[in-house]
Amino acid sequence: MRINNFEEYQQAYKKSVEDPEGFWGEIANEFVWKKPFDKVLEWNFEEPNVKWFLGGKLNITENCLDRHVENKPQQTAIIWEPNDPSDEAVSLTYKVLHERVCRFANVLKKHGIKKGDRVCIYMPMIPELVVSVLACARIGAIHSVVFGGFSAKSISDRINDSQCKMVITSDGAVRGTKSIPMKETVDDAIVTCPSVEKVIVATRTRTPVSMIKGRDYWWEDEIKKVSADCPAEEMDAEDPLFILYTSGSTGKPKGVVHTCGGYMVYTTYSFVNAFQYNPGEVYFCTADIGWITGHSYIAYGPLAAGAINVMFEGVPTYPDAGRFWDIVDKHKVNIFYTAPTAIRALMGNGLEYLEGKDLSSLKVLGTVGEPINEEAWQWYHKYIGKEKCPIVDTWWQTETGGFMITPLAHITKTKPSYATLPLPGIQPALMDENGNEIEGNDVSGNLCIKFPWPSIIRTTWGDHERCKQVYFSSYPGKYFTGDGCLRDEDGYYRITGRVDDVINVSGHRIGTAEVEDALNMHLGVVESAVVGFPHDIKGQGIYAYMIMDKPVEDGEMLKKDILATVTRIIGPIAKPDHILFVNGLPKTRSGKIMRRILRKIAEGDVSNLGDTSTLLDPAVVDEIKAKVGLA
Ligand code: PRX
């Protein structure tokens, strides 16, 4: 599985293209299967229908836990670093994690959860979150983790979409100086969720919460009532492992479905190779398990690889902007993986937060979630990596399950802002506006992938047609990523950002349609249009143009009310950074909003608005320009 030098990378890549089944079959055989697979791959991108490791039976938790318990039971699996640095960090060995997972899996069973049932998990970054995820996998329940920053309405939409029978949550959460209610938000959510029968509540803050008899149970009580012995359910390689909702350019977030076998193989393979993980090294990924990065590169990939995994409850700026570096120093972190937005925020706080921090344990730095600008790349390289740690810029998506284009640490020569080269098994294609593949180097286009890899999205929950439409219809026979990309003269890839109506705010995907729907629910809103604009820290910010039903009197108050509505409907992450009240929106004669123009105005650049001849009413643009002082 392990690639050791650039020549081996080239050989592996070549083999993965010429003989994908042989290539992945060999790698998959390094895992524990309850029954070996009969066939490596069956696929078409038309329906789409992709199946890996057909006939194979396994349980991913035997690979993440049991096999390590056999070989190295006392090795640390998770080091949990609490929000407050004066509280003690908690280490869980593979043996202890295994026991906790099995015990909690028995709690799930006792409360009626069976293979194939959906379980919603809404929790802060506490060890019980990893235990919950793995306990679901242990018994074959399909988890749907909802990020702790989402609103009650977002939770209930997700629960209803996949008909979850249970919710696992905590009483509250602490992040920085904030105390956040969790159970209360779940209570609000499940008022409209008839499928939910039980709620299990872990204790974190010991804040008072309402507990409904026959529905709500305390985690700490329930685990005492069951045994710690829970045989792993036999799963087919293609049985769903989890659903994770993600925003697209239209409609509500969709439930991306990943399956057991391919996801396990690919997340482990990509983790070991991109980071060049060596046994005994300490790895720290700052993501939240509510996002795909936390699923693939905290919960599953690193544990399947037997890694030592730091899990952090808090925020990078508490108690001060040196917190990440304190953690690196304290736990002697070797591999550190974060998002450009965090780097930019910490960079802005100055170098004094690095003083006195011993970062000499670091060997590899990673980044993910959005394009990393050159300035942030250089700062990360110079001040954190001391110019000796490669920056592994991993490009991938919720739908891809694992890294797609990324350097291999210390093997691939890096280049600022470039994700560099595809991993073995990944066949990128750049497409022009006529749907033709652009060959050669020094070109750019829309990024597609031509051939399946083991952790590719299988479907969108409950709506396979949507999966087909969104990912496999723009370029027939190819998976379309939604990203623009260039390939330079060396064949290196650089992701330039989304080409659809998805905004990337601090590495989080937010669909403009979703924000518009939330805005339009506010009293008096006639219509709204949302676009992204460049933001120094967040990468992109959200800019909303809004038409109200009557002249706006107290604009500031109204804006606050509107933000409260967005927070309630989606969550604070979707709050616009700017709201501009306008009398009209630039539309084509067929009624389509010309977002391109709105984007330019939001960027503060109206020097070249492009072709405006199709505008229904050009005066609308002049009015908006005048409002923002760009006329
Ligand atoms: O636009 C790309 C951007 O994030 C999108 C995927 O978002 P999500 O599914 O939330 O997953 C984020 C974590 C994997 C992509 O379509 N993106 C992700 N990583 C990078 C990136 N853009 C540039 N460089 C990256 N390394």
XYZ file of C-alpha atoms and ligand atoms in Angstrom:
657
model
C 0.000 0.000 0.000
C 2.850 2.322 0.862
C 4.540 4.383 -1.877
C 8.121 5.229 -0.900
C 9.500 7.444 -3.639
C 8.499 9.305 -6.780
C 9.379 6.425 -9.055
C 7.078 4.151 -7.078
C 4.357 6.778 -7.351
C 4.724 6.816 -11.121
C 4.660 3.033 -11.280
C 1.618 2.851 -8.999
C -0.165 5.497 -11.066
C 0.573 3.669 -14.302
C -0.654 0.380 -12.917
C -3.809 1.988 -11.490
C -4.720 3.191 -14.988
C -3.686 0.111 -16.948
C -4.994 -2.458 -14.505
C -7.280 -0.758 -11.975
C -8.774 -4.025 -10.772
C -5.393 -5.598 -10.147
C -4.161 -2.441 -8.483
C -7.053 -1.959 -6.052
C -7.567 -5.681 -5.528
C -4.060 -6.006 -4.117
C -4.500 -3.027 -1.799
C -7.900 -4.221 -0.611
C -6.412 -7.586 0.299
C -4.357 -5.878 3.005
C -7.564 -5.385 5.018
C -9.570 -7.794 7.151
C -12.527 -9.234 5.235
C -15.088 -11.580 6.702
C -15.475 -13.001 3.222
C -13.159 -12.161 0.316
C -14.573 -10.196 -2.612
C -15.220 -12.044 -5.907
C -14.801 -9.131 -8.242
C -13.044 -5.795 -7.841
C -15.149 -3.412 -9.917
C -18.331 -3.050 -11.895
C -19.296 0.380 -13.155
C -20.978 2.742 -15.488
C -21.225 6.521 -15.145
C -24.512 6.655 -17.054
C -26.973 5.438 -14.417
C -24.534 5.839 -12.482
C -23.841 2.453 -10.951
C -20.496 1.875 -9.275
C -19.683 -1.186 -7.186
C -16.328 -2.029 -5.660
C -15.178 -5.302 -4.113
C -18.315 -7.177 -5.076
C -19.355 -10.039 -2.849
C -16.868 -8.974 -0.159
C -18.107 -8.956 3.424
C -16.509 -6.901 6.145
C -17.000 -4.601 9.046
C -14.987 -1.394 8.920
C -14.669 -1.300 12.717
C -12.773 -4.595 12.707
C -10.248 -2.798 10.541
C -10.270 0.387 12.610
C -10.236 -1.336 15.982
C -10.095 -5.139 16.398
C -7.023 -5.738 14.279
C -5.080 -3.085 16.202
C -6.327 -4.434 19.525
C -4.741 -7.728 18.513
C -1.404 -6.200 17.478
C -0.973 -3.182 19.700
C -3.768 -2.907 22.282
C -1.966 -0.334 24.396
C -1.235 2.050 21.578
C -3.063 5.357 21.789
C -5.833 5.701 19.255
C -7.167 9.094 20.295
C -5.764 11.949 22.308
C -8.665 14.187 23.158
C -7.685 17.793 23.831
C -10.489 19.646 25.613
C -11.628 23.185 24.920
C -10.114 24.507 28.125
C -6.349 23.923 28.184
C -6.358 23.649 31.961
C -8.580 20.579 31.749
C -6.733 17.344 31.280
C -6.350 15.757 27.862
C -7.755 12.227 27.632
C -5.983 9.348 25.890
C -7.890 6.337 24.642
C -5.947 3.263 23.618
C -7.207 1.083 20.800
C -8.311 -1.413 23.447
C -10.302 1.165 25.394
C -11.814 2.677 22.251
C -12.823 -0.795 21.097
C -14.489 -1.511 24.407
C -16.368 1.794 24.407
C -17.539 1.323 20.839
C -18.782 -2.206 21.536
C -20.557 -1.131 24.681
C -22.287 1.763 22.998
C -23.139 -0.422 20.008
C -25.012 -2.626 22.464
C -26.868 0.443 23.744
C -27.968 1.182 20.180
C -29.154 -2.385 19.757
C -30.982 -2.338 23.065
C -32.881 0.704 21.869
C -34.001 -1.024 18.723
C -31.398 0.096 16.198
C -30.723 -2.528 13.542
C -28.596 -2.884 10.449
C -29.682 -0.361 7.818
C -31.462 1.984 10.267
C -30.431 5.626 10.108
C -29.079 7.379 13.186
C -28.530 11.138 13.365
C -25.525 12.304 15.377
C -25.442 15.931 16.538
C -22.530 16.344 18.905
C -19.555 18.467 19.802
C -15.998 17.207 19.293
C -15.929 14.895 22.294
C -14.779 11.268 22.349
C -18.410 10.119 22.429
C -18.751 11.462 18.884
C -16.152 9.055 17.491
C -17.583 6.294 19.652
C -21.078 6.976 18.253
C -19.906 6.927 14.650
C -18.007 3.673 15.077
C -20.783 2.087 17.165
C -23.216 2.680 14.305
C -20.743 1.119 11.889
C -20.258 -1.809 14.277
C -23.915 -2.835 13.997
C -24.456 -1.694 10.425
C -26.581 1.335 11.249
C -26.107 4.211 8.815
C -24.937 7.355 10.561
C -25.836 10.833 9.465
C -23.646 13.285 11.348
C -24.944 16.838 11.375
C -22.360 19.528 12.163
C -22.942 21.042 15.610
C -23.284 24.545 14.164
C -26.442 23.791 12.202
C -29.860 24.990 13.330
C -32.803 22.922 14.548
C -34.466 23.339 11.166
C -31.383 22.018 9.338
C -31.275 19.039 11.682
C -34.938 18.220 11.192
C -34.668 18.505 7.394
C -31.796 16.029 7.434
C -33.499 13.680 9.879
C -36.677 13.663 7.814
C -34.885 13.169 4.523
C -33.322 9.927 5.720
C -35.943 9.003 8.326
C -33.576 8.631 11.271
C -34.890 6.507 14.126
C -32.556 7.887 16.734
C -30.586 11.028 17.557
C -27.377 10.949 19.572
C -26.439 14.276 21.134
C -24.975 15.879 24.238
C -26.453 18.164 26.864
C -24.360 21.065 25.657
C -21.074 22.024 24.074
C -18.231 24.406 24.835
C -16.311 26.179 22.126
C -13.951 28.926 23.194
C -15.797 31.092 25.666
C -19.189 30.024 24.357
C -21.508 27.486 25.879
C -23.791 26.032 23.225
C -27.022 24.124 23.779
C -27.160 20.827 21.881
C -29.998 18.800 23.406
C -32.267 21.842 23.382
C -31.640 22.313 19.660
C -32.365 18.625 19.079
C -35.598 18.989 21.084
C -36.657 21.849 18.812
C -35.686 19.853 15.729
C -37.514 16.649 16.497
C -40.864 18.300 17.112
C -41.257 17.877 13.356
C -39.543 14.472 13.091
C -41.996 11.614 13.635
C -39.409 8.979 12.704
C -37.304 9.667 15.807
C -38.071 7.193 18.566
C -35.134 7.618 20.920
C -32.570 10.249 21.881
C -29.349 9.357 23.682
C -27.692 12.226 25.528
C -24.022 12.304 26.514
C -23.007 14.659 29.299
C -20.514 17.386 28.583
C -21.621 20.636 30.207
C -23.996 19.384 32.903
C -26.372 22.161 31.948
C -30.031 21.479 32.700
C -31.893 19.784 29.858
C -35.377 18.432 29.495
C -35.512 14.614 29.376
C -38.694 13.031 28.055
C -39.637 9.704 29.634
C -39.577 6.801 27.183
C -37.738 8.844 24.541
C -34.627 10.382 26.075
C -31.852 8.423 27.794
C -28.542 9.388 29.385
C -25.501 7.883 27.720
C -23.751 7.357 31.057
C -26.669 5.347 32.475
C -27.263 3.242 29.398
C -23.682 2.044 28.952
C -23.761 0.557 32.447
C -26.655 -1.700 31.494
C -25.002 -3.539 28.600
C -22.003 -5.755 28.008
C -18.792 -4.699 26.298
C -18.983 -7.600 23.894
C -20.492 -6.786 20.537
C -19.605 -8.906 17.515
C -19.234 -6.850 14.370
C -22.160 -7.083 11.968
C -21.287 -8.623 8.617
C -21.681 -5.919 5.986
C -21.591 -6.185 2.247
C -18.847 -4.066 0.681
C -21.589 -2.010 -0.973
C -23.858 -1.583 2.068
C -24.147 2.094 3.008
C -21.790 3.179 5.780
C -22.996 6.744 6.191
C -24.901 9.668 4.768
C -23.419 13.142 4.903
C -25.432 16.111 3.721
C -23.776 18.714 1.571
C -24.921 21.830 -0.240
C -25.159 22.106 -3.973
C -26.130 24.831 -6.367
C -29.827 24.033 -6.235
C -32.390 22.971 -3.679
C -31.842 21.507 -0.258
C -28.602 19.826 0.835
C -28.338 16.304 -0.515
C -27.368 13.186 1.389
C -24.127 11.875 -0.089
C -23.945 8.113 0.455
C -20.676 6.268 1.026
C -20.388 2.504 1.318
C -18.321 0.230 3.543
C -15.654 -1.477 1.446
C -14.435 1.098 -1.057
C -14.535 3.925 1.446
C -12.428 1.964 3.916
C -9.821 1.013 1.326
C -9.520 4.450 -0.184
C -9.462 6.579 2.983
C -6.748 4.380 4.473
C -4.677 4.239 1.298
C -4.869 7.997 0.750
C -4.141 8.808 4.404
C -1.037 6.635 4.570
C 0.346 7.859 1.260
C -0.436 11.566 1.163
C 0.816 12.129 4.705
C 3.422 9.335 4.511
C 2.218 8.206 7.901
C 4.663 6.060 9.896
C 3.564 3.910 12.842
C 3.853 5.781 16.136
C 3.527 9.243 14.626
C 1.066 11.712 16.108
C -1.443 13.139 13.669
C -3.659 16.166 14.321
C -6.506 17.106 12.012
C -8.308 20.248 13.153
C -11.540 19.531 11.274
C -14.860 18.751 12.909
C -16.316 15.280 12.444
C -19.461 17.032 11.220
C -17.714 17.480 7.859
C -16.246 14.944 5.470
C -12.677 15.752 6.524
C -13.482 14.593 10.033
C -15.210 11.459 8.760
C -12.445 10.339 6.433
C -9.379 11.711 8.179
C -10.211 11.574 11.885
C -12.751 8.819 12.316
C -11.988 6.250 9.646
C -8.765 6.588 7.613
C -6.321 7.217 10.481
C -7.905 4.617 12.746
C -7.872 1.990 10.009
C -4.186 2.869 9.563
C -3.619 2.424 13.317
C -2.593 6.055 13.812
C -2.396 8.201 16.927
C -5.078 10.771 16.367
C -5.428 14.116 18.169
C -9.036 15.268 18.438
C -9.604 18.872 19.489
C -12.784 20.165 21.048
C -12.128 23.891 20.876
C -11.343 26.714 18.490
C -7.979 27.960 17.167
C -8.231 31.297 18.985
C -9.037 30.147 22.518
C -7.569 31.003 24.952
C -5.456 32.774 22.362
C -4.305 32.504 18.754
C -1.464 30.188 19.773
C -3.715 27.278 20.711
C -2.919 25.028 17.739
C 0.788 25.515 18.368
C 0.339 24.742 22.070
C -1.326 21.484 21.074
C 1.432 20.661 18.592
C 4.014 21.325 21.302
C 2.137 19.501 24.078
C 1.346 16.327 22.145
C 4.452 16.393 19.936
C 2.384 16.387 16.779
C 4.170 15.108 13.661
C 1.488 15.700 11.039
C -0.758 18.734 11.219
C -3.744 19.170 8.912
C -5.919 22.285 8.793
C -7.769 24.696 6.481
C -6.426 27.828 4.758
C -9.009 29.963 6.559
C -7.473 29.003 9.922
C -3.984 29.743 8.629
C -5.042 33.169 7.390
C -6.791 33.983 10.666
C -3.749 32.961 12.745
C -1.380 34.711 10.381
C -3.350 37.918 10.966
C -2.803 37.610 14.720
C 0.935 37.962 14.378
C 4.009 35.927 15.164
C 3.994 36.535 18.901
C 1.690 33.548 19.315
C 4.448 31.315 18.028
C 6.971 32.497 20.590
C 8.123 29.819 22.979
C 6.242 27.052 21.126
C 8.336 24.063 20.197
C 7.146 22.976 16.774
C 10.167 20.791 16.044
C 8.084 17.592 16.114
C 6.313 18.635 12.889
C 7.215 16.697 9.762
C 4.256 17.238 7.451
C 1.675 20.026 7.091
C -1.618 19.613 5.323
C -4.341 21.902 4.046
C -7.853 21.328 2.758
C -11.186 22.870 1.949
C -10.452 25.767 -0.368
C -7.682 27.073 -2.565
C -4.762 28.217 -0.424
C -3.460 31.630 -1.448
C 0.271 32.044 -1.919
C 0.716 34.357 1.077
C -0.886 31.873 3.481
C 1.086 29.013 1.915
C 4.383 30.875 2.429
C 3.554 31.796 6.010
C 2.570 28.217 6.856
C 5.709 26.911 5.187
C 8.075 29.392 6.804
C 6.757 29.915 10.303
C 5.027 26.643 11.092
C 6.973 24.179 8.971
C 10.280 26.067 9.388
C 10.821 25.390 5.685
C 11.394 21.687 6.304
C 7.830 20.354 6.211
C 6.147 19.803 2.870
C 2.669 21.300 2.503
C 0.270 18.636 1.398
C -2.521 20.583 -0.328
C -5.266 17.980 -0.557
C -8.022 18.654 -3.058
C -11.133 16.533 -2.634
C -14.854 16.720 -1.807
C -17.596 15.207 0.319
C -18.565 13.208 -2.758
C -15.075 11.876 -3.430
C -14.745 10.458 0.097
C -10.974 10.854 0.069
C -8.072 12.882 -1.324
C -8.014 13.093 -5.105
C -5.244 15.460 -6.113
C -2.504 15.912 -3.553
C 1.243 15.780 -3.142
C 2.735 12.816 -1.308
C 4.689 14.280 1.601
C 8.440 14.432 0.969
C 7.918 12.660 -2.380
C 6.059 15.032 -4.691
C 7.776 18.349 -5.220
C 5.306 20.961 -3.972
C 4.395 24.301 -5.509
C 2.471 27.035 -3.658
C -1.293 26.924 -4.313
C -1.057 23.699 -6.306
C -2.658 20.426 -5.248
C -0.047 18.999 -7.652
C -0.742 15.478 -8.956
C -3.571 12.938 -8.811
C -3.301 9.992 -6.449
C -3.027 6.579 -8.101
C -6.445 5.582 -9.370
C -7.582 9.150 -10.052
C -7.925 10.135 -13.688
C -8.675 13.863 -13.991
C -9.928 15.497 -17.180
C -10.241 19.196 -17.921
C -13.252 20.020 -20.064
C -13.957 22.974 -22.325
C -17.314 24.744 -22.678
C -18.280 22.479 -25.575
C -17.870 19.386 -23.481
C -14.585 18.302 -25.023
C -11.630 17.136 -23.011
C -8.676 19.522 -23.154
C -5.471 17.591 -23.661
C -1.939 18.735 -22.937
C -0.432 21.073 -20.397
C -0.732 24.763 -19.651
C -4.524 24.634 -20.011
C -7.562 25.188 -17.847
C -11.141 23.997 -17.775
C -13.826 22.356 -15.692
C -12.527 19.465 -13.634
C -13.996 16.013 -14.220
C -12.867 12.524 -13.254
C -13.013 9.862 -15.941
C -12.771 6.625 -14.010
C -14.202 5.444 -10.681
C -12.136 5.225 -7.511
C -13.192 3.139 -4.511
C -14.721 5.942 -2.389
C -16.719 7.713 -5.088
C -20.274 8.792 -4.105
C -22.712 5.951 -4.794
C -25.973 7.857 -4.680
C -27.766 10.737 -3.024
C -30.025 9.330 -0.353
C -33.555 8.671 -1.557
C -33.014 10.351 -4.915
C -30.671 8.583 -7.294
C -31.814 10.758 -10.171
C -30.443 13.806 -8.393
C -27.039 12.133 -8.100
C -27.110 11.464 -11.819
C -28.210 14.993 -12.695
C -25.779 16.815 -10.451
C -22.609 14.811 -11.018
C -22.922 12.687 -14.133
C -24.992 14.689 -16.628
C -22.949 17.818 -17.364
C -20.275 15.720 -19.098
C -21.715 12.338 -20.077
C -19.528 9.454 -18.983
C -17.627 11.565 -16.481
C -17.971 12.639 -12.850
C -18.164 16.448 -12.716
C -16.644 18.066 -9.638
C -18.092 21.572 -9.910
C -14.573 23.005 -9.724
C -12.501 24.952 -12.194
C -8.904 23.886 -12.519
C -5.717 24.562 -14.415
C -2.952 22.184 -15.410
C 0.381 23.960 -15.712
C 3.354 23.254 -17.944
C 4.559 20.525 -15.544
C 1.180 18.787 -15.517
C 0.505 20.071 -11.989
C -3.106 20.809 -11.036
C -4.302 23.968 -9.361
C -7.911 24.223 -8.259
C -9.282 27.674 -8.977
C -12.624 27.385 -7.172
C -16.238 26.471 -7.799
C -17.752 27.134 -11.187
C -21.313 26.612 -9.948
C -23.463 28.541 -7.488
C -21.743 27.150 -4.436
C -19.890 29.511 -2.116
C -16.922 28.250 -0.135
C -17.000 30.071 3.205
C -14.090 29.152 5.471
C -13.830 25.843 3.647
C -17.538 25.110 4.112
C -19.816 24.693 1.164
C -22.900 26.848 1.107
C -25.358 26.808 -1.769
C -26.588 30.233 -2.850
C -30.075 28.806 -3.422
C -30.210 27.565 0.150
C -29.301 30.971 1.567
C -31.781 32.684 -0.771
C -34.543 30.343 0.381
C -33.780 31.238 3.997
C -33.689 34.975 3.228
C -36.951 34.754 1.340
C -38.666 33.350 4.400
C -38.129 36.621 6.243
C -41.147 38.897 6.597
C -41.433 41.420 3.790
C -38.757 39.954 1.506
C -39.874 39.916 -2.123
C -36.784 38.422 -3.688
C -33.115 37.919 -2.963
C -29.948 36.956 -4.789
C -26.824 35.681 -3.106
C -23.277 35.595 -4.456
C -19.805 34.993 -3.064
C -17.106 37.659 -2.870
C -13.411 37.475 -1.928
C -12.902 37.637 1.842
C -9.478 38.027 3.464
C -10.000 35.405 6.157
C -12.905 33.242 5.029
C -11.763 32.903 1.419
C -15.247 33.814 0.310
C -17.942 35.780 2.064
C -21.672 35.890 1.375
C -23.198 38.945 -0.286
C -26.992 39.240 -0.408
C -28.991 41.575 -2.597
C -32.549 41.904 -1.306
C -35.770 43.428 -2.529
C -38.252 44.317 0.234
C -41.975 44.923 -0.168
C -41.739 48.484 1.127
C -39.040 51.142 1.505
C -36.532 50.204 4.193
C -36.548 52.576 7.149
C -34.233 51.182 9.811
C -31.883 49.197 7.592
C -29.513 48.143 10.386
C -32.283 46.714 12.544
C -33.816 44.923 9.589
C -30.450 43.400 8.682
C -30.095 42.032 12.210
C -33.563 40.512 12.006
C -32.728 38.934 8.649
C -29.499 37.462 10.022
C -31.483 35.987 12.903
C -33.765 34.312 10.373
C -30.839 32.796 8.459
C -29.324 31.566 11.727
C -32.612 29.930 12.620
C -33.217 28.361 9.219
C -29.680 27.169 8.382
C -27.202 28.166 11.091
C -24.743 30.970 11.790
C -22.306 29.790 9.092
C -24.753 30.871 6.376
C -25.207 34.449 7.595
C -24.478 36.980 4.827
C -21.522 39.295 5.474
C -23.223 42.041 3.472
C -26.847 42.799 2.779
C -27.761 45.401 0.202
C -31.389 46.472 -0.193
C -32.185 47.108 -3.835
C -35.247 47.882 -5.934
C -34.517 45.375 -8.672
C -32.160 42.577 -9.682
C -30.365 42.311 -13.014
C -32.275 39.714 -15.000
C -32.239 38.414 -18.506
C -35.341 38.683 -20.626
C -36.123 35.106 -19.700
C -36.077 36.048 -16.017
C -32.730 34.543 -15.005
C -30.698 36.515 -12.471
C -27.342 37.538 -13.953
C -25.178 36.570 -11.013
C -22.037 37.329 -12.896
C -22.903 41.024 -12.657
C -23.820 40.762 -8.988
C -20.514 39.027 -8.289
C -18.566 41.793 -9.983
C -20.378 44.465 -7.978
C -19.825 42.514 -4.750
C -16.129 42.347 -5.597
C -16.141 46.118 -6.052
C -15.044 45.774 -9.645
C -17.353 47.112 -12.302
C -14.707 48.005 -14.849
C -15.781 45.165 -17.073
C -19.246 43.772 -16.521
C -19.079 41.711 -19.698
C -21.968 41.343 -22.061
C -25.001 43.141 -20.612
C -27.008 43.224 -23.827
C -29.369 40.511 -22.629
C -30.414 42.518 -19.572
C -34.116 43.186 -19.324
C -33.596 46.517 -17.583
C -30.038 47.951 -17.585
C -31.118 50.750 -15.220
C -31.236 48.172 -12.423
C -27.470 47.764 -12.629
C -26.921 51.517 -12.511
C -29.062 51.752 -9.396
C -27.095 49.012 -7.622
C -23.794 50.529 -8.671
C -24.886 53.911 -7.322
C -25.909 52.326 -4.008
C -22.486 50.828 -3.422
C -20.730 53.938 -4.657
C -19.378 52.339 -7.790
C -21.319 54.388 -10.295
O -14.129 23.711 -4.343
C -13.414 22.639 -3.794
C -13.021 22.979 -2.378
O -14.018 22.437 -1.546
C -15.002 21.758 -2.327
C -15.480 20.538 -1.589
O -16.116 20.918 -0.422
P -16.573 19.838 0.631
O -17.353 18.783 -0.041
O -17.237 20.572 1.733
O -15.250 19.180 1.132
C -14.280 19.961 1.752
C -13.211 19.056 2.306
C -12.722 18.021 1.396
C -14.301 21.433 -3.606
O -15.220 21.229 -4.656
N -11.724 22.394 -2.012
C -11.498 21.358 -1.182
N -10.179 21.151 -1.028
C -9.543 22.063 -1.781
C -10.531 22.850 -2.409
N -10.201 23.836 -3.265
C -8.895 24.057 -3.495
N -7.903 23.354 -2.924
C -8.172 22.356 -2.058
N -7.185 21.686 -1.489
